[in-house]
mmCIF file of C-alpha atoms in Angstrom:
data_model
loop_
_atom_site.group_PDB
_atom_site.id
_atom_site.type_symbol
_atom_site.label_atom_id
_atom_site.label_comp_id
_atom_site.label_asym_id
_atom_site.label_seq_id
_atom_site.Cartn_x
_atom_site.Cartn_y
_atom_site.Cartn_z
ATOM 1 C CA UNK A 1 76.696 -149.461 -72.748
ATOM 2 C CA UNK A 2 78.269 -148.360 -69.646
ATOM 3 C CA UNK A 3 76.181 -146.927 -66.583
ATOM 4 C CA UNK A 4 78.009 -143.215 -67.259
ATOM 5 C CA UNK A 5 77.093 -143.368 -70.989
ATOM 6 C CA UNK A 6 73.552 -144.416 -70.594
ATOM 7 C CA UNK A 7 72.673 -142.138 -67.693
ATOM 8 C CA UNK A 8 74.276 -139.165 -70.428
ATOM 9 C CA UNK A 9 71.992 -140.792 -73.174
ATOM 10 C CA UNK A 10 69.154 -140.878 -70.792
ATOM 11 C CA UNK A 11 69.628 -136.962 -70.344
ATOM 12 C CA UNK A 12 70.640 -135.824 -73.838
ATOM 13 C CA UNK A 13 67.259 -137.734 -74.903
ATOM 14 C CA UNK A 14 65.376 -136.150 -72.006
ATOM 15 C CA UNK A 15 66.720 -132.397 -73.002
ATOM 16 C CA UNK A 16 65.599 -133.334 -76.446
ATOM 17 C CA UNK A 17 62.222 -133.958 -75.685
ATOM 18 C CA UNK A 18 61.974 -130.612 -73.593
ATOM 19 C CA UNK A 19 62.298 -128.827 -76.987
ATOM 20 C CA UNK A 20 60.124 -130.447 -79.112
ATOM 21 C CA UNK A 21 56.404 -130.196 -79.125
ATOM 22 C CA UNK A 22 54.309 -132.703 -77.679
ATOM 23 C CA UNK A 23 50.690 -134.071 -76.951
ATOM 24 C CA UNK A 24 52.153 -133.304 -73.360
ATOM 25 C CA UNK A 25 52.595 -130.420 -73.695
ATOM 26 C CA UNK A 26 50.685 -127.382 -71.833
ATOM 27 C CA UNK A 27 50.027 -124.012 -73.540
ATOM 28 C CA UNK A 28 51.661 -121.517 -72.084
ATOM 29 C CA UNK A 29 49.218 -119.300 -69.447
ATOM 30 C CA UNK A 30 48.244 -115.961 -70.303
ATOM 31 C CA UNK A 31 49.891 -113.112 -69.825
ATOM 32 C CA UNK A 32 48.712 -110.965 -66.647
ATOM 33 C CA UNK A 33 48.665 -107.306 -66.382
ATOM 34 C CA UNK A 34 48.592 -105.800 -62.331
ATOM 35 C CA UNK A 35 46.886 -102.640 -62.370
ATOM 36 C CA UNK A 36 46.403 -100.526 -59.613
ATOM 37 C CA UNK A 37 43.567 -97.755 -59.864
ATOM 38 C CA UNK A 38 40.753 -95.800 -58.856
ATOM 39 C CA UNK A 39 36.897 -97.076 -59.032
ATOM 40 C CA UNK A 40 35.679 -95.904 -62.598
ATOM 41 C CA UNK A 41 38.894 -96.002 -64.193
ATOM 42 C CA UNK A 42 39.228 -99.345 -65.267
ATOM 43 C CA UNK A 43 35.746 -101.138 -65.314
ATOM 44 C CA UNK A 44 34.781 -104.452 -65.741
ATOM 45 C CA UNK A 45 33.623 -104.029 -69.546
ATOM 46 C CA UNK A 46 36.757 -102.078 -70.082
ATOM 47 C CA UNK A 47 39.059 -104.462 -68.825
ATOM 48 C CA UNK A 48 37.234 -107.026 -70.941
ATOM 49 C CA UNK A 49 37.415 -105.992 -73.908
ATOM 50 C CA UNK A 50 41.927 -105.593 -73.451
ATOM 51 C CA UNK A 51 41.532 -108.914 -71.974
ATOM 52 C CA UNK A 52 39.407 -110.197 -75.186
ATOM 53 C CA UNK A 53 41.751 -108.402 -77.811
ATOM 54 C CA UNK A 54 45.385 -109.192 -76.516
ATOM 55 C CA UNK A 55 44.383 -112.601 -74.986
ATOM 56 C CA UNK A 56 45.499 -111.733 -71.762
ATOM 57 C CA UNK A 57 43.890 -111.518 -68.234
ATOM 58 C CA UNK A 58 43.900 -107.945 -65.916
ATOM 59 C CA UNK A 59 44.071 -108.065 -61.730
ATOM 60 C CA UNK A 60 42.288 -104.861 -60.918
ATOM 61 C CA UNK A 61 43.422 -103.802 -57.604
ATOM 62 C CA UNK A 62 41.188 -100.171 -56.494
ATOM 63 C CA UNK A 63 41.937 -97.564 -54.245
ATOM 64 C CA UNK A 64 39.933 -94.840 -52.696
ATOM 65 C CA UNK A 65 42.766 -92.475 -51.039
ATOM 66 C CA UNK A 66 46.066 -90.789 -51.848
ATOM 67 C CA UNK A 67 47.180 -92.461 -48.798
ATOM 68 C CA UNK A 68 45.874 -96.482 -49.631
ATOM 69 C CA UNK A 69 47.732 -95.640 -53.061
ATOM 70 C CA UNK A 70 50.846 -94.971 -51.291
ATOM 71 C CA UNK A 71 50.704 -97.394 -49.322
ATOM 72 C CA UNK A 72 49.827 -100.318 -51.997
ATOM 73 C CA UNK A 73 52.589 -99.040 -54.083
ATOM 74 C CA UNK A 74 55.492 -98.501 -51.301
ATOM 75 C CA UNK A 75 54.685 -101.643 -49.518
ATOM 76 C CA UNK A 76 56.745 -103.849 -51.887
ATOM 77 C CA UNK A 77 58.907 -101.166 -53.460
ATOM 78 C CA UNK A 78 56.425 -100.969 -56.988
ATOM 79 C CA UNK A 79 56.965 -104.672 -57.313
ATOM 80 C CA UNK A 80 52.811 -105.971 -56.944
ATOM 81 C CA UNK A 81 51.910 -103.820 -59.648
ATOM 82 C CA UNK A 82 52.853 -102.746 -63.579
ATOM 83 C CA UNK A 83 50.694 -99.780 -64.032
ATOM 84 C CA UNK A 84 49.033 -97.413 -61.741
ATOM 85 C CA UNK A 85 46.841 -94.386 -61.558
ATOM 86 C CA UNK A 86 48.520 -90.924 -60.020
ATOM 87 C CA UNK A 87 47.848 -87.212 -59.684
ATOM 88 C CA UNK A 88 50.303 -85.095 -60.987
ATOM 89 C CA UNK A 89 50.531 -83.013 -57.259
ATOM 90 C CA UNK A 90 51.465 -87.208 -56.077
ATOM 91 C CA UNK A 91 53.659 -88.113 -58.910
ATOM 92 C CA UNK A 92 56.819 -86.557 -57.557
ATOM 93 C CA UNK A 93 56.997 -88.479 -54.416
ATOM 94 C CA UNK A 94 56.764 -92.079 -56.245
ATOM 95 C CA UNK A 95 59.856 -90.654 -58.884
ATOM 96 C CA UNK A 96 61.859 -89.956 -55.381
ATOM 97 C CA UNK A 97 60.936 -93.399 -54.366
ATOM 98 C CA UNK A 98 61.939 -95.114 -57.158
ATOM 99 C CA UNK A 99 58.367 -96.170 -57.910
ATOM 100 C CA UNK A 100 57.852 -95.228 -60.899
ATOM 101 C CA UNK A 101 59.657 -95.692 -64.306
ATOM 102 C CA UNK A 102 59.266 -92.894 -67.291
ATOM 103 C CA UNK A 103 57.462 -93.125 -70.068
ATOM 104 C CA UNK A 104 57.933 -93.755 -74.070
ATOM 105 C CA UNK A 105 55.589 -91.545 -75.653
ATOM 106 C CA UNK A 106 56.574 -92.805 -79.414
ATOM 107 C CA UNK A 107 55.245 -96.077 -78.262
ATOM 108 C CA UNK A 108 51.793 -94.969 -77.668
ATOM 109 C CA UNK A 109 50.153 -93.865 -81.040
ATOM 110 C CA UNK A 110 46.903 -92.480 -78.972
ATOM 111 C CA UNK A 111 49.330 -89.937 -77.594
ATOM 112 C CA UNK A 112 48.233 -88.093 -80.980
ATOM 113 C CA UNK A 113 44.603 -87.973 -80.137
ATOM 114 C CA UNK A 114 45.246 -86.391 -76.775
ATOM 115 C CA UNK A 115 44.385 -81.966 -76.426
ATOM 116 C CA UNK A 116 47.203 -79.677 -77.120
ATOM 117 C CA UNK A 117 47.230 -78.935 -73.237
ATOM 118 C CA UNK A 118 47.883 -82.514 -72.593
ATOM 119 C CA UNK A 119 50.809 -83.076 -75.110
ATOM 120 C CA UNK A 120 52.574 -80.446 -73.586
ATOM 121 C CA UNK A 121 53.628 -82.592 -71.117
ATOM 122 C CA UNK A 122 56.786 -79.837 -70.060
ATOM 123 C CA UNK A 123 53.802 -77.084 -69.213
ATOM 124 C CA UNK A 124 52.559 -79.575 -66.542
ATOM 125 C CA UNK A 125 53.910 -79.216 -63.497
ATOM 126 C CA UNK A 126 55.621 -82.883 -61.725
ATOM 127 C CA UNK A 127 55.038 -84.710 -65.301
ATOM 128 C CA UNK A 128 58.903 -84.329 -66.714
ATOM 129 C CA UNK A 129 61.712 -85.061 -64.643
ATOM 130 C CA UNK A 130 65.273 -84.821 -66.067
ATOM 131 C CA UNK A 131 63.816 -84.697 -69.825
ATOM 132 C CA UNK A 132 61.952 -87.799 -69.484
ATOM 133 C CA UNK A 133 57.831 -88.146 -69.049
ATOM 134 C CA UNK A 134 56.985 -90.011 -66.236
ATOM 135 C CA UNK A 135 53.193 -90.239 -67.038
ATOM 136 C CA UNK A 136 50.457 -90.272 -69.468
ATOM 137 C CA UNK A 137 47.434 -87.461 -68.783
ATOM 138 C CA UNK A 138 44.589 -89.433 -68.576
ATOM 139 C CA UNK A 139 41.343 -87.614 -66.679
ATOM 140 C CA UNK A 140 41.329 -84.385 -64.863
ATOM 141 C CA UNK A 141 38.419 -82.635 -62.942
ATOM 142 C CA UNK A 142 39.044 -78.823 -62.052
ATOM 143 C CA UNK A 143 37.066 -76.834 -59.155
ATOM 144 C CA UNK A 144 34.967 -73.791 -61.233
ATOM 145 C CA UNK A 145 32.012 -71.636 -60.149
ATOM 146 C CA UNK A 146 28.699 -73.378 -60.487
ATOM 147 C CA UNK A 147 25.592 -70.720 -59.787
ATOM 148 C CA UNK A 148 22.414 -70.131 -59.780
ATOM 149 C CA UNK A 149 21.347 -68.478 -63.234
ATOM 150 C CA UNK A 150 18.081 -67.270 -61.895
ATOM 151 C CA UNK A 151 19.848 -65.083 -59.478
ATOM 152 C CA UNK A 152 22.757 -63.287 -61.962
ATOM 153 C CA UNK A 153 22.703 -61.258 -65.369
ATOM 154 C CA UNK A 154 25.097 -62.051 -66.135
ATOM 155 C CA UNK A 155 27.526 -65.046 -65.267
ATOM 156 C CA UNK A 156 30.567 -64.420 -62.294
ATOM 157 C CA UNK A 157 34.059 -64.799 -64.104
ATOM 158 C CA UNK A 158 36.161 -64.332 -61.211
ATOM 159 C CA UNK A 159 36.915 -65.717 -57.871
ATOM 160 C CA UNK A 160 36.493 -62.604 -56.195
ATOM 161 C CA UNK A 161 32.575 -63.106 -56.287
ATOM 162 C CA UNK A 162 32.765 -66.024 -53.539
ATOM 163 C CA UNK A 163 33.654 -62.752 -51.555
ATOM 164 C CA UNK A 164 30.825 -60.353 -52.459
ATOM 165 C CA UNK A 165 28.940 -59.316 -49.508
ATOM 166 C CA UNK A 166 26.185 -58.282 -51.806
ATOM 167 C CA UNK A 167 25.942 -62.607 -51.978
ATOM 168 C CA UNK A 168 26.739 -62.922 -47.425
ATOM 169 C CA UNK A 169 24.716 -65.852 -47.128
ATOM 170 C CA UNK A 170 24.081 -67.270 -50.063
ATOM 171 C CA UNK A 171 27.570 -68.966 -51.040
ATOM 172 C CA UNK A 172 28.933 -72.294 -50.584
ATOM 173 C CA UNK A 173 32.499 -73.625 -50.520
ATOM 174 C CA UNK A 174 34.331 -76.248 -49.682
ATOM 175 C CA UNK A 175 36.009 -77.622 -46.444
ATOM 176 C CA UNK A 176 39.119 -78.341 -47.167
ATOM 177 C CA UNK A 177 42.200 -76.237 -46.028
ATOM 178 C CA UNK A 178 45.070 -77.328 -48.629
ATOM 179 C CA UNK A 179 42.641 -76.103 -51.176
ATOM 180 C CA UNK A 180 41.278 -73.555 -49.801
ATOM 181 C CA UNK A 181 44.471 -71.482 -48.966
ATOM 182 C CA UNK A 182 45.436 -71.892 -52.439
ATOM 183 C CA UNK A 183 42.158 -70.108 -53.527
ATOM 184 C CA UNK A 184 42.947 -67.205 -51.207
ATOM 185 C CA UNK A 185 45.894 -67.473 -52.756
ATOM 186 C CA UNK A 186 44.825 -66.921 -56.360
ATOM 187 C CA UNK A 187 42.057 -64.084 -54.572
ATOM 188 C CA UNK A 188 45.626 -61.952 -53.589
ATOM 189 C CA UNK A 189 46.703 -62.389 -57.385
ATOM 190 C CA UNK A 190 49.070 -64.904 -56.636
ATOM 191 C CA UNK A 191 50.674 -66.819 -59.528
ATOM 192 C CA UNK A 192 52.137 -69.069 -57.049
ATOM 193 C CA UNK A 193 49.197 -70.754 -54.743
ATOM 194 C CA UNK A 194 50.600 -73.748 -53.906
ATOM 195 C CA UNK A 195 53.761 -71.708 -52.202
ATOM 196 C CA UNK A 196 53.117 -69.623 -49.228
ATOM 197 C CA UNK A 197 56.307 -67.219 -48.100
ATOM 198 C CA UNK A 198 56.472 -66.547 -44.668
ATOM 199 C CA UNK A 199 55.479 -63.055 -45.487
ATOM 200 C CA UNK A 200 52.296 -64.137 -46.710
ATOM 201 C CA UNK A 201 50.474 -65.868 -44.261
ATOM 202 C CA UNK A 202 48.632 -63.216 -42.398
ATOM 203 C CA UNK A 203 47.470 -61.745 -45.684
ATOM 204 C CA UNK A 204 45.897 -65.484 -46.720
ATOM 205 C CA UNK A 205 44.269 -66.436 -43.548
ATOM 206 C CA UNK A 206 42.821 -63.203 -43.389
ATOM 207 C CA UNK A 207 41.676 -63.864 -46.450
ATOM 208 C CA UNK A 208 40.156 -67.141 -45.448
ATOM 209 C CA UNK A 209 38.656 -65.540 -41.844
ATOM 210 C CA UNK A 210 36.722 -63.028 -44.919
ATOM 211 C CA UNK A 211 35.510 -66.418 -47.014
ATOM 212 C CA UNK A 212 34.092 -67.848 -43.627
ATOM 213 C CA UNK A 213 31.840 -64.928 -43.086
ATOM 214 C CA UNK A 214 30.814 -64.524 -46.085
ATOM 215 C CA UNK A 215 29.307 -67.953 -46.616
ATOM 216 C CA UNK A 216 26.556 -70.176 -46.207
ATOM 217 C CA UNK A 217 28.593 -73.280 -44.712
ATOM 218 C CA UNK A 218 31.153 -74.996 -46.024
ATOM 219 C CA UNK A 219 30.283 -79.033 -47.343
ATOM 220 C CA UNK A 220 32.598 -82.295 -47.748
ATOM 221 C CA UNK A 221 30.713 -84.330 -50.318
ATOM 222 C CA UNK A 222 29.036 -83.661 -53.786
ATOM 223 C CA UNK A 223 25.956 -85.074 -52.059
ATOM 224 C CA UNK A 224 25.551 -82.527 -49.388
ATOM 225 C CA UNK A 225 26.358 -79.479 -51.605
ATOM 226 C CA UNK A 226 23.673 -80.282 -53.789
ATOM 227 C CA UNK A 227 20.997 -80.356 -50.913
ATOM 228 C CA UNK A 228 22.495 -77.240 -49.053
ATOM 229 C CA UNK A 229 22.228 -75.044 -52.443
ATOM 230 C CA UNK A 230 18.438 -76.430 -53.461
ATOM 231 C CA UNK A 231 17.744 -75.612 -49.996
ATOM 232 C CA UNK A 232 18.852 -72.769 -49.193
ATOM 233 C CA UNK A 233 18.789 -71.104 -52.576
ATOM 234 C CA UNK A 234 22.131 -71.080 -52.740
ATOM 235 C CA UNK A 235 23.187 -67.882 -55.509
ATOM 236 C CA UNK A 236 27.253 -69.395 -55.843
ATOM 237 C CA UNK A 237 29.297 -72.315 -54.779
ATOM 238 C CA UNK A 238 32.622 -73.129 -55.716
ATOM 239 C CA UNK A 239 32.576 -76.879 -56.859
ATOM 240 C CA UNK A 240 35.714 -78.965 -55.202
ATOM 241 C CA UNK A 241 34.064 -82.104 -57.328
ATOM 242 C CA UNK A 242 33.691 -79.480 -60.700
ATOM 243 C CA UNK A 243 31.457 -81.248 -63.283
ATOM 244 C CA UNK A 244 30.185 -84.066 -61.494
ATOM 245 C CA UNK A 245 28.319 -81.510 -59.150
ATOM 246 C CA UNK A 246 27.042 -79.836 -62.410
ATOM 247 C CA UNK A 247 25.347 -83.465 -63.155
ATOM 248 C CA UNK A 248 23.973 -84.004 -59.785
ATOM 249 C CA UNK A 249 22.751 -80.430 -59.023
ATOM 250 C CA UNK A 250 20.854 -80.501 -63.010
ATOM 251 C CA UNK A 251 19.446 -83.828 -62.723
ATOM 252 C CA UNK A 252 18.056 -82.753 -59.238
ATOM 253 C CA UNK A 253 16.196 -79.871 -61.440
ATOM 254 C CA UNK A 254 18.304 -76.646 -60.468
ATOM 255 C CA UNK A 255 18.770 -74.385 -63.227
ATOM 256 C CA UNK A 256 22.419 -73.678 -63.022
ATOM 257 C CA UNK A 257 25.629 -72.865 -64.893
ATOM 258 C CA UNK A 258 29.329 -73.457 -64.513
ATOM 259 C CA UNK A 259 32.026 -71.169 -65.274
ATOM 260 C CA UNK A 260 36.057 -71.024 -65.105
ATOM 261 C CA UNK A 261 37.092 -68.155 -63.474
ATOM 262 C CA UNK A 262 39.724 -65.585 -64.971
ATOM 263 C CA UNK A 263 42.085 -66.235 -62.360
ATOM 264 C CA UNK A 264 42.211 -69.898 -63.516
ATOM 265 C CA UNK A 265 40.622 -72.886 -61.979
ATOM 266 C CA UNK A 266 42.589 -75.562 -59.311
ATOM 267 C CA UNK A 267 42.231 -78.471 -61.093
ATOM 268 C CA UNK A 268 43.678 -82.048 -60.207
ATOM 269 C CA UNK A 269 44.986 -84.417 -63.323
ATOM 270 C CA UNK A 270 45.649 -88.137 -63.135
ATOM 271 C CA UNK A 271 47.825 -89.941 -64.929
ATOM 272 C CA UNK A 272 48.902 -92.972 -66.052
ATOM 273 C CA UNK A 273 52.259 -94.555 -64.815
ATOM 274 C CA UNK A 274 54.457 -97.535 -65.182
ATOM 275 C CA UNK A 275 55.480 -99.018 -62.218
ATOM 276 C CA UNK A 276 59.182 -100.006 -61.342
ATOM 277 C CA UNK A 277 58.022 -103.370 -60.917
ATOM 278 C CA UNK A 278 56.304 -103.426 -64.629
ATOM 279 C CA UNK A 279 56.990 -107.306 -65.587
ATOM 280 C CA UNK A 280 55.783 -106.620 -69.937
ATOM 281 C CA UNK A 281 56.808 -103.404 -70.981
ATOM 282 C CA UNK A 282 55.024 -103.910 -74.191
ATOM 283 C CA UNK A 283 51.825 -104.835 -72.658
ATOM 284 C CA UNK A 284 51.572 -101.992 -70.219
ATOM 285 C CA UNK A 285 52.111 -99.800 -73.246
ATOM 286 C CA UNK A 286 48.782 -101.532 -75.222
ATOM 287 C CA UNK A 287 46.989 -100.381 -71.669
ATOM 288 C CA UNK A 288 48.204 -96.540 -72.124
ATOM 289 C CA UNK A 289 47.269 -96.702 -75.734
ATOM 290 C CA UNK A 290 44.156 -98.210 -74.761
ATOM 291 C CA UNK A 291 43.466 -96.035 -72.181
ATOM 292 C CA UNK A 292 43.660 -93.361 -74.902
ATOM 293 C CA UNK A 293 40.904 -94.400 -77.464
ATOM 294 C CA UNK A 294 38.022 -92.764 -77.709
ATOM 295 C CA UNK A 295 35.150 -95.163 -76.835
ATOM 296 C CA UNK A 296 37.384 -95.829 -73.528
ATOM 297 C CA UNK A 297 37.798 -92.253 -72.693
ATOM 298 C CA UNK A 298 34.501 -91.322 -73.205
ATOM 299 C CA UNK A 299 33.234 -93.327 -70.478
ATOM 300 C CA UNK A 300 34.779 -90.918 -67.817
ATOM 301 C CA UNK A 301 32.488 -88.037 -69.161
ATOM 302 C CA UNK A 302 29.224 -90.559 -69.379
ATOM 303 C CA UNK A 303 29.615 -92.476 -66.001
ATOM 304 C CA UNK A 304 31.810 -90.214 -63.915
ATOM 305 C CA UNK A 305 31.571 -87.028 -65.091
ATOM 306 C CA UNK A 306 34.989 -86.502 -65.528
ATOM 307 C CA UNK A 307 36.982 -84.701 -67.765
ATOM 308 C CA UNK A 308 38.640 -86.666 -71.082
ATOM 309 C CA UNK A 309 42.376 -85.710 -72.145
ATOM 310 C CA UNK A 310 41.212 -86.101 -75.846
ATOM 311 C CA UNK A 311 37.883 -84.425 -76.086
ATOM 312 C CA UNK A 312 37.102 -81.124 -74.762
ATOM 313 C CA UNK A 313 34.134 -80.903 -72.205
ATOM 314 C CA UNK A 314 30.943 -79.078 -73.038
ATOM 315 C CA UNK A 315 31.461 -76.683 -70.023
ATOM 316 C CA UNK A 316 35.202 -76.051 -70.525
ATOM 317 C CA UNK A 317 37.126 -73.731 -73.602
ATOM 318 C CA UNK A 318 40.501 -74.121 -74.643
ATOM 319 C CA UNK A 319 41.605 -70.784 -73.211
ATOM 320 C CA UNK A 320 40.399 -71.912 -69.731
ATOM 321 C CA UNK A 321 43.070 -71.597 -67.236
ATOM 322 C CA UNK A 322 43.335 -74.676 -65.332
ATOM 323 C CA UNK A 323 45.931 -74.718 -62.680
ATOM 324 C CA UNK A 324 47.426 -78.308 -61.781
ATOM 325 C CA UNK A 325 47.753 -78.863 -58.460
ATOM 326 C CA UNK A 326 50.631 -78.851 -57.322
ATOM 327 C CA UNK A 327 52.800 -80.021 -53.433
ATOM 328 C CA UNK A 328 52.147 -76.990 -51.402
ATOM 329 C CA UNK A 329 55.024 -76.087 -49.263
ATOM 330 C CA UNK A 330 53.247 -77.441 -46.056
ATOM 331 C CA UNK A 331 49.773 -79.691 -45.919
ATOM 332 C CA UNK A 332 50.179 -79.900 -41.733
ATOM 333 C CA UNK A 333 49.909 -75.932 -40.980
ATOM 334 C CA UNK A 334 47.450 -75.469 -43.968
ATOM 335 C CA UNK A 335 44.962 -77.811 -42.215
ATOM 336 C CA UNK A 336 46.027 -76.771 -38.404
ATOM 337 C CA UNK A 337 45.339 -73.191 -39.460
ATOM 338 C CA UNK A 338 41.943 -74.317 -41.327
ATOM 339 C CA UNK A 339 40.351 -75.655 -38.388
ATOM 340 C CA UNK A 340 41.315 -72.854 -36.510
ATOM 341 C CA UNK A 341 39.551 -70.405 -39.346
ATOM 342 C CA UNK A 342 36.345 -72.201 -39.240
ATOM 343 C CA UNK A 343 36.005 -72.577 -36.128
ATOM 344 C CA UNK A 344 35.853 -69.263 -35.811
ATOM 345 C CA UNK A 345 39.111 -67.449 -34.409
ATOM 346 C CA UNK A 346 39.723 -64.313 -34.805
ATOM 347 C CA UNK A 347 43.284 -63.796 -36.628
ATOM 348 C CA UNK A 348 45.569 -63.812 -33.444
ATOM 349 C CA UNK A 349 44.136 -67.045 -32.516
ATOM 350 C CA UNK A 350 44.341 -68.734 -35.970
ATOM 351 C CA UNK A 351 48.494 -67.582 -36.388
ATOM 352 C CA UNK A 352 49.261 -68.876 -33.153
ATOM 353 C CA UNK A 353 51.875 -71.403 -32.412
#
């Protein structure tokens, strides 16, 4: 046999080999799922039991800020991650970025179990873009009245009471000025909060200069509202964290309910997305159908006092107005002109350039 023939023999026996199976052989490694979320939204026992059932292993990277999400995801153009966790008010950016890649609803069954509000994906703003669904809803928290029932009749149903002087003193709100304008907002009757006109601006930071002297203080975390409104007897507060101040402020002994207001409530929703660098389509999909099932979901209402897209919560009705949060039309002049409002300036001061 010639040199040429047995090198070719050598190799045709060689590629031969490479498709039959062996004691050599390895098993091929597990399939590996990136995912890219918030703390509570994917723990350890959760990611378990999808690793246990699809035989497959989960790199939970966390986040604590819109801004560390951004930055994890834009760093490498979507590529570190398959699936990540978004706010609808976020969502649009990461479309325009080519971050994010939409949806198939038909191949998540737990779609079904979801609340009417949540399958009516075109009702929420940023979620459908060009006919196609670029997330699945998956928990949601929205910002209602929480007050003192020793010190009411009957329980506030509107907005407007965070401005009753008959309560100067005794209310408590939240220090944030996106937010906040978009409450004044809502106060004015708007049906647009999260768009100021040029018009409108002295009429809303008016509004705001009124909310500042009509309250207690104004807190940052769940932690501190809850100690400012045992001590201080605190008759109102409007609850930025929702439910999860509920929990803290009960379990600390107040006797207290929690309302939606007629106006509607801001509420934030976050949803599930598939990320342009998604390497299994397939298994990302078992996540978002995982996501979905009931003893999963319910762990946002037991642990984190969140709300559940396929269970309504005890303090919530399905005529409650919830109002998505959506981009306002600019964050920088909401907060310059915050600052200015609690710090005390009179209106002159606060519209200044």
């Amino acid at each position: 046999m010639t040199c040429v023939r047995r090198c070719s023999f050598l190799l045709l026996l060689c590629c031969l080999a490479g498709l039959l199976p062996g004691p050599v052989a390895q098993a091929a490694e597990p399939g590996v799922l990136r995912v890219l979320a918030w703390p509570g939204y994917a723990d350890p026992d959760v990611v378990r039991g999808f690793e246990q059932r699809h035989k497959v292993r989960v790199e939970v990277t966390l986040i604590d800020s819109d801004a560390a999400l951004w930055q994890r995801m834009s760093a490498s153009g979507g590529k570190d991650f398959d699936v990540f966790a978004v706010n609808t008010a976020e969502l649009q950016r990461y479309i325009d970025g080519a971050l994010a890649q939409p949806v198939d609803p038909a191949a998540i069954p737990n779609i079904s179990r979801q609340l009417p509000r949540f399958r009516q994906v075109e009702a929420i703003p940023g979620l459908v873009r060009g006919g196609q669904v670029y997330g699945v809803p998956y928990t949601y928290a929205e910002m209602g009245l929480i007050y003192d029932r020793s010190q009411f009749v009957l329980p506030p149903d509107s907005i407007q009471a965070l401005w009753d002087p008959g309560l100067r003193g005794r209310v408590l709100a939240y220090n944030g000025g996106v937010h906040n304008f978009s409450l004044a907002m809502l106060s004015l009757g708007s049906e647009q909060p999260f768009r100021i006109g040029a018009e409108q601006w002295r009429s809303t930071v008016e509004r705001l200069i009124e909310l500042r002297r009509n309250v207690l203080g104004f807190y940052a975390q769940p932690e501190d509202s809850v100690d400012l409104f045992r001590r201080h007897r605190v008759a109102l507060m409007l609850a930025n964290y929702g439910t999860q101040q509920l929990r803290l402020l009960r379990a600390a002994g107040a006797d207290v309910g929690y309302v939606i207001p007629r106006e509607g409530a801001l509420a934030w929703l976050d949803c599930w997305v598939v990320a342009s660098g998604a390497r299994d389509r397939q298994l990302v999909e078992a996540w978002l159908n995982y996501m979905l099932e009931p003893e999963v979901s319910g762990l946002l209402v037991s642990r984190q006092s969140l709300g559940s897209t396929i269970a309504e919560s005890a303090e919530n009705r399905p005529q409650d107005h919830l109002r998505w949060l959506e981009a306002v039309e600019d964050v920088g002049r909401r907060e310059r002109l915050w600052v200015r409002v609690i710090s005390g300036d009179r209106l002159a001061r606060v519209l200044a350039p």
